[in-house]
PDB file of C-alpha atoms in Angstrom:
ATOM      1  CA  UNK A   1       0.000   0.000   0.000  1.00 65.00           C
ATOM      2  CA  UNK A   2       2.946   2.477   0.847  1.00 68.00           C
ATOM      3  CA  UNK A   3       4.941   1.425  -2.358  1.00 74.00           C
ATOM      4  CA  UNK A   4       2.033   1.562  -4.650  1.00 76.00           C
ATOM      5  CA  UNK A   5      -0.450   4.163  -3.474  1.00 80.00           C
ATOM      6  CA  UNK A   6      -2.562   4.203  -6.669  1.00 87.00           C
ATOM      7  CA  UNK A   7      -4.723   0.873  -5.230  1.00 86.00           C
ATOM      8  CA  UNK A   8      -6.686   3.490  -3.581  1.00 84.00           C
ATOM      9  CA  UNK A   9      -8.304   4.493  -7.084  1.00 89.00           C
ATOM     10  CA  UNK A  10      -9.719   0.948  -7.036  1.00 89.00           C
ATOM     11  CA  UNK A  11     -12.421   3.023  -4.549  1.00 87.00           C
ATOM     12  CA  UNK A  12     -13.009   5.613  -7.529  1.00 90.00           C
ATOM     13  CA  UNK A  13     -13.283   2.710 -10.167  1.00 91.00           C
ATOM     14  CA  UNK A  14     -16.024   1.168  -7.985  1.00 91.00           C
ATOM     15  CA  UNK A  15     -18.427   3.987  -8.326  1.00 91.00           C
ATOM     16  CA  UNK A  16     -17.662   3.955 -12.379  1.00 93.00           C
ATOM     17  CA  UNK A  17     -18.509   0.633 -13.169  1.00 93.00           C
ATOM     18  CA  UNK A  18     -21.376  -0.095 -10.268  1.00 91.00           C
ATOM     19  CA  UNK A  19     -23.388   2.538 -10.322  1.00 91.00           C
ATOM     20  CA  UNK A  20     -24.137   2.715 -14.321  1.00 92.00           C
ATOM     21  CA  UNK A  21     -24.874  -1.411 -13.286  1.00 89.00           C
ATOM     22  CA  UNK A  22     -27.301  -0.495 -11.061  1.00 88.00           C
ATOM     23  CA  UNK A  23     -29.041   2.271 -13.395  1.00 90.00           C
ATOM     24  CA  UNK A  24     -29.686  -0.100 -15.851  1.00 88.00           C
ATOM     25  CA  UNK A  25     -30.334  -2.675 -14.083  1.00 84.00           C
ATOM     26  CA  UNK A  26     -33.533  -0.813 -12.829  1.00 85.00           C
ATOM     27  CA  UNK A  27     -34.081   0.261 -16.816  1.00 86.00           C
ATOM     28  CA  UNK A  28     -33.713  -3.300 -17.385  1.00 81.00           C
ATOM     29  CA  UNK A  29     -35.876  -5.300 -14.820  1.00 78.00           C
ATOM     30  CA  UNK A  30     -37.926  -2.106 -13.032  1.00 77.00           C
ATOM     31  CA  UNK A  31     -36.873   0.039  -9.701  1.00 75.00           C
ATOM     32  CA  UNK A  32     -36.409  -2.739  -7.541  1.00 73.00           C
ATOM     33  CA  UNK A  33     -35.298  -5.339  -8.962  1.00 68.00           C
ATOM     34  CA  UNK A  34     -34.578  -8.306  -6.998  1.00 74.00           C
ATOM     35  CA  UNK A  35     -31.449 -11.075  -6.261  1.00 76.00           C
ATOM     36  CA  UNK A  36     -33.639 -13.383  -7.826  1.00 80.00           C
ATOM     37  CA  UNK A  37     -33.559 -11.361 -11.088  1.00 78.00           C
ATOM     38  CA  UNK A  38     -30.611 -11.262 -11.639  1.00 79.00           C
ATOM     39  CA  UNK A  39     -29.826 -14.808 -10.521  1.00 84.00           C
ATOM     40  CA  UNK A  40     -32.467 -15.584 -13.728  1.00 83.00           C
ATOM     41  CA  UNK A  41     -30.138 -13.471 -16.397  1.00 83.00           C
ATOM     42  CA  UNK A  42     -26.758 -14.811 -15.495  1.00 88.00           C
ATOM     43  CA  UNK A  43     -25.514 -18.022 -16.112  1.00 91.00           C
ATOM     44  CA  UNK A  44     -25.601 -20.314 -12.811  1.00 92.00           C
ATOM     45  CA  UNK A  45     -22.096 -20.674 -12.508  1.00 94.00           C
ATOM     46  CA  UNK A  46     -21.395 -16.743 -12.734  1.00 94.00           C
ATOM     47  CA  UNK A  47     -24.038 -16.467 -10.348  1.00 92.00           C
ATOM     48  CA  UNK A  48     -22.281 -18.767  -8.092  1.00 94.00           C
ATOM     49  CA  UNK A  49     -18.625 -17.813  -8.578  1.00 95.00           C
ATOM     50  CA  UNK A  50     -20.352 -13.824  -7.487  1.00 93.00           C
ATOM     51  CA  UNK A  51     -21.531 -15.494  -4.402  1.00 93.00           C
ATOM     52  CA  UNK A  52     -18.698 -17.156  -3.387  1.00 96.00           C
ATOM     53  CA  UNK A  53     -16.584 -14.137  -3.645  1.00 96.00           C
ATOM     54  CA  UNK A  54     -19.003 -12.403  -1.838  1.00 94.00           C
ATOM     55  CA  UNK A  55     -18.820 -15.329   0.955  1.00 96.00           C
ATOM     56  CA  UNK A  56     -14.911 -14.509   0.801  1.00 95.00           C
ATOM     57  CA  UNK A  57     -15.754 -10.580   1.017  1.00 95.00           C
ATOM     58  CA  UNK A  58     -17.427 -11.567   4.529  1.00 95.00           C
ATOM     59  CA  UNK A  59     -15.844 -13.540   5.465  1.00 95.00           C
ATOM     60  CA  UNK A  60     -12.793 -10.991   4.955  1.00 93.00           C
ATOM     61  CA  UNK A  61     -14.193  -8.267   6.580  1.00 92.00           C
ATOM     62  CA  UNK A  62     -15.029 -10.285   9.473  1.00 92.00           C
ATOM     63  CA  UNK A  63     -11.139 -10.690   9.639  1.00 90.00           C
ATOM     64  CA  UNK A  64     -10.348  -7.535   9.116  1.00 89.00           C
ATOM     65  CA  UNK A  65     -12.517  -6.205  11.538  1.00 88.00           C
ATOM     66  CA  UNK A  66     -11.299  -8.554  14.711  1.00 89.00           C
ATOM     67  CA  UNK A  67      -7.098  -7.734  13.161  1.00 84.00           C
ATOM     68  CA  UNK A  68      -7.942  -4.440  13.895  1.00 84.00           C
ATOM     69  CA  UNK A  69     -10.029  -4.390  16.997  1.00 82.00           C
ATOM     70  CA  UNK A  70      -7.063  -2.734  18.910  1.00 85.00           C
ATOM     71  CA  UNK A  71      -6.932   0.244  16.037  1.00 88.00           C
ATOM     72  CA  UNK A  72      -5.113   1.337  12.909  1.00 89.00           C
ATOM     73  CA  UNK A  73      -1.756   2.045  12.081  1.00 91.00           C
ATOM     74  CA  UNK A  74      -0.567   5.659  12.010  1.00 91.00           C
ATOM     75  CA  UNK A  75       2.541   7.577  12.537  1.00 92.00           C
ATOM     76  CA  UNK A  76       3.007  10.119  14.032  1.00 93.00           C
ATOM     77  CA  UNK A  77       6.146  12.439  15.252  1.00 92.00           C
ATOM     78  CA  UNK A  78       8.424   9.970  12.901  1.00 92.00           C
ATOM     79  CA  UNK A  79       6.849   7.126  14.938  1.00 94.00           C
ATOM     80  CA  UNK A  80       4.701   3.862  13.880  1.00 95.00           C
ATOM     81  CA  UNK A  81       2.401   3.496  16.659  1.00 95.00           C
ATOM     82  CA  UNK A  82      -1.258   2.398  16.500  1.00 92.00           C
ATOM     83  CA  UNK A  83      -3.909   4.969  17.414  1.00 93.00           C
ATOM     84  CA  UNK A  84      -8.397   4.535  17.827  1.00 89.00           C
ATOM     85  CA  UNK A  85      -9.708   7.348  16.938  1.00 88.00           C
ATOM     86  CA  UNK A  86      -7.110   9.973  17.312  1.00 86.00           C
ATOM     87  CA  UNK A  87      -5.682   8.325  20.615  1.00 91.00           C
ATOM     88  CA  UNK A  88      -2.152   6.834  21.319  1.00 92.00           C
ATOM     89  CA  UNK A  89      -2.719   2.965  21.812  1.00 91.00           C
ATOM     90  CA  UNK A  90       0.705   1.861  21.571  1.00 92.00           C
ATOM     91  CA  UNK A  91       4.354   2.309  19.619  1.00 94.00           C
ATOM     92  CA  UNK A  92       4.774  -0.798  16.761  1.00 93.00           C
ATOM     93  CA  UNK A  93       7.793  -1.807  15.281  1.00 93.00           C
ATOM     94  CA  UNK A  94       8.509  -1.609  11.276  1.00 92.00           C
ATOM     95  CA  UNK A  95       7.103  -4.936  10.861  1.00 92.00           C
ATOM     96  CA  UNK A  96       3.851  -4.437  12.990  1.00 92.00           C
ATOM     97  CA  UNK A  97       3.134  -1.776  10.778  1.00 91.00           C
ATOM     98  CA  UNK A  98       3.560  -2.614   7.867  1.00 89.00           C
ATOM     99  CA  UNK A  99       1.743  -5.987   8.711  1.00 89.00           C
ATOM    100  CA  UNK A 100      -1.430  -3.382   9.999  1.00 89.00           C
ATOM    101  CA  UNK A 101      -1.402  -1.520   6.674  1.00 88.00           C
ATOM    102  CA  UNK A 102      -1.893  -4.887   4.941  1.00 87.00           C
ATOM    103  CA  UNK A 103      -4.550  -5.750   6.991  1.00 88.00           C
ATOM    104  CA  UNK A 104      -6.376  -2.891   5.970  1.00 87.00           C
ATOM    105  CA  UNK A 105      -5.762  -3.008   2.153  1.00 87.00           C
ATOM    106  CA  UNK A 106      -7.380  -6.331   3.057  1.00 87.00           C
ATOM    107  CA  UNK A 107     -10.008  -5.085   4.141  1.00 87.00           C
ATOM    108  CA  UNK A 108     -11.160  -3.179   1.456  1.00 87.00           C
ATOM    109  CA  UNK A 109      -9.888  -5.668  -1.458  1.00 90.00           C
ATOM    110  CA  UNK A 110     -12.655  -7.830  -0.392  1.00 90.00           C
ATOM    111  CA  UNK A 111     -15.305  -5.345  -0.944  1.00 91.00           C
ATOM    112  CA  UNK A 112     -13.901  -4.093  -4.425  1.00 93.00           C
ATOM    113  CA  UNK A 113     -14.005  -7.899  -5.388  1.00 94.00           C
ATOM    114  CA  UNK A 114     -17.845  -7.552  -4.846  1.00 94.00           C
ATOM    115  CA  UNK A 115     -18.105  -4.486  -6.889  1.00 93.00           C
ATOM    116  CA  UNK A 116     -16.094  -5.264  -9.674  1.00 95.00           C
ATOM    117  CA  UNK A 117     -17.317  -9.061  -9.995  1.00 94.00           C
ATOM    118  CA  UNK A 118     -20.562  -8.563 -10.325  1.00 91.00           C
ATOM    119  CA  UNK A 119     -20.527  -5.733 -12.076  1.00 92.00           C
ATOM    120  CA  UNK A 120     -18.235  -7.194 -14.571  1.00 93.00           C
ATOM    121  CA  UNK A 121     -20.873 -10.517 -14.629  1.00 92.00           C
ATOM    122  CA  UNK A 122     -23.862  -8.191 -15.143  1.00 90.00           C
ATOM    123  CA  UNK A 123     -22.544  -6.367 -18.431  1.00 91.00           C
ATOM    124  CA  UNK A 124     -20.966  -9.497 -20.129  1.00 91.00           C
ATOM    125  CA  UNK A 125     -23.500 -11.679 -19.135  1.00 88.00           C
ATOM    126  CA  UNK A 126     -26.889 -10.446 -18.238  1.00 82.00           C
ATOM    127  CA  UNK A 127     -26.341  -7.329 -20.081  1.00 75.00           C
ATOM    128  CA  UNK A 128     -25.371  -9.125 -23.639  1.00 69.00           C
ATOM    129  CA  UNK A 129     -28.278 -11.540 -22.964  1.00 59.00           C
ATOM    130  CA  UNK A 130     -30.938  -9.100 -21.907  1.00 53.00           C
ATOM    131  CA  UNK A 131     -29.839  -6.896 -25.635  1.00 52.00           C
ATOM    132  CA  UNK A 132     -30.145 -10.199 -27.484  1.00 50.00           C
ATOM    133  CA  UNK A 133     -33.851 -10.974 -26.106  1.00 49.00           C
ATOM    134  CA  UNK A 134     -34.768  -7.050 -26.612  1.00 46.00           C
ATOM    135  CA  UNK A 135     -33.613  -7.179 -30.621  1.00 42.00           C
ATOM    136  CA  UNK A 136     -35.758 -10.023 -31.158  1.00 42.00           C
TER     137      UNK A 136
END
């Protein structure tokens, strides 16, 4: 995360590809569509590789979230020392740090897995089919 910094656009490229997904989803199957919807346009096993990375996102998060029950890694004055919410916790070595930063790119590469995979399944799969069943 330090050496390549640009990971965190992954959280801008989210909002590009999943909300025009949702939008036409909505055009496609009404304001609220349901799970079950789009369970019927995809193929079953796209449908099932989406839920088993979101089982994985879940299951990461739930990780995540117990990793860093202590706090986060900050530094501060030079220092690597773990903080909650703006408060000293403790100093961590090089090591401990670096180890807490990957935790939390963790933590959010479960999430963008969501985004991204089902987005990605809805235009090349539902998307293409729904266009082929309109043009007939």
């Amino acid at each position: 995360m330090d050496h390549y910094p640009q990971v965190w656009y992954l959280h801008f490229g989210v909002f590009v590809v999943f909300f025009p997904m949702v939008q036409s989803f909505k055009q496609d199957f009404g304001s609220a569509p349901s799970m079950s919807a789009l369970r019927m346009v995809l193929p079953p096993w796209v449908f099932w590789v989406c839920m088993a990375i979101s089982a994985y996102a879940i299951l990461n998060f739930i990780l995540f979230f117990v990793s860093m029950q202590q706090g986060s890694p900050a530094i501060w004055d030079g220092k690597y020392v773990l903080q909650s919410h703006g408060h000293f916790v403790r100093e961590l070595s090089g090591a401990e740090y670096a180890q807490d930063r990957a935790n939390e790119l963790r933590g959010f590469s479960g999430h963008w897995l969501v985004f991204y995979s089902v987005s990605f399944a809805y235009f090349m799969f539902a998307k293409a089919d729904t266009s082929r069943r309109f043009l007939r």
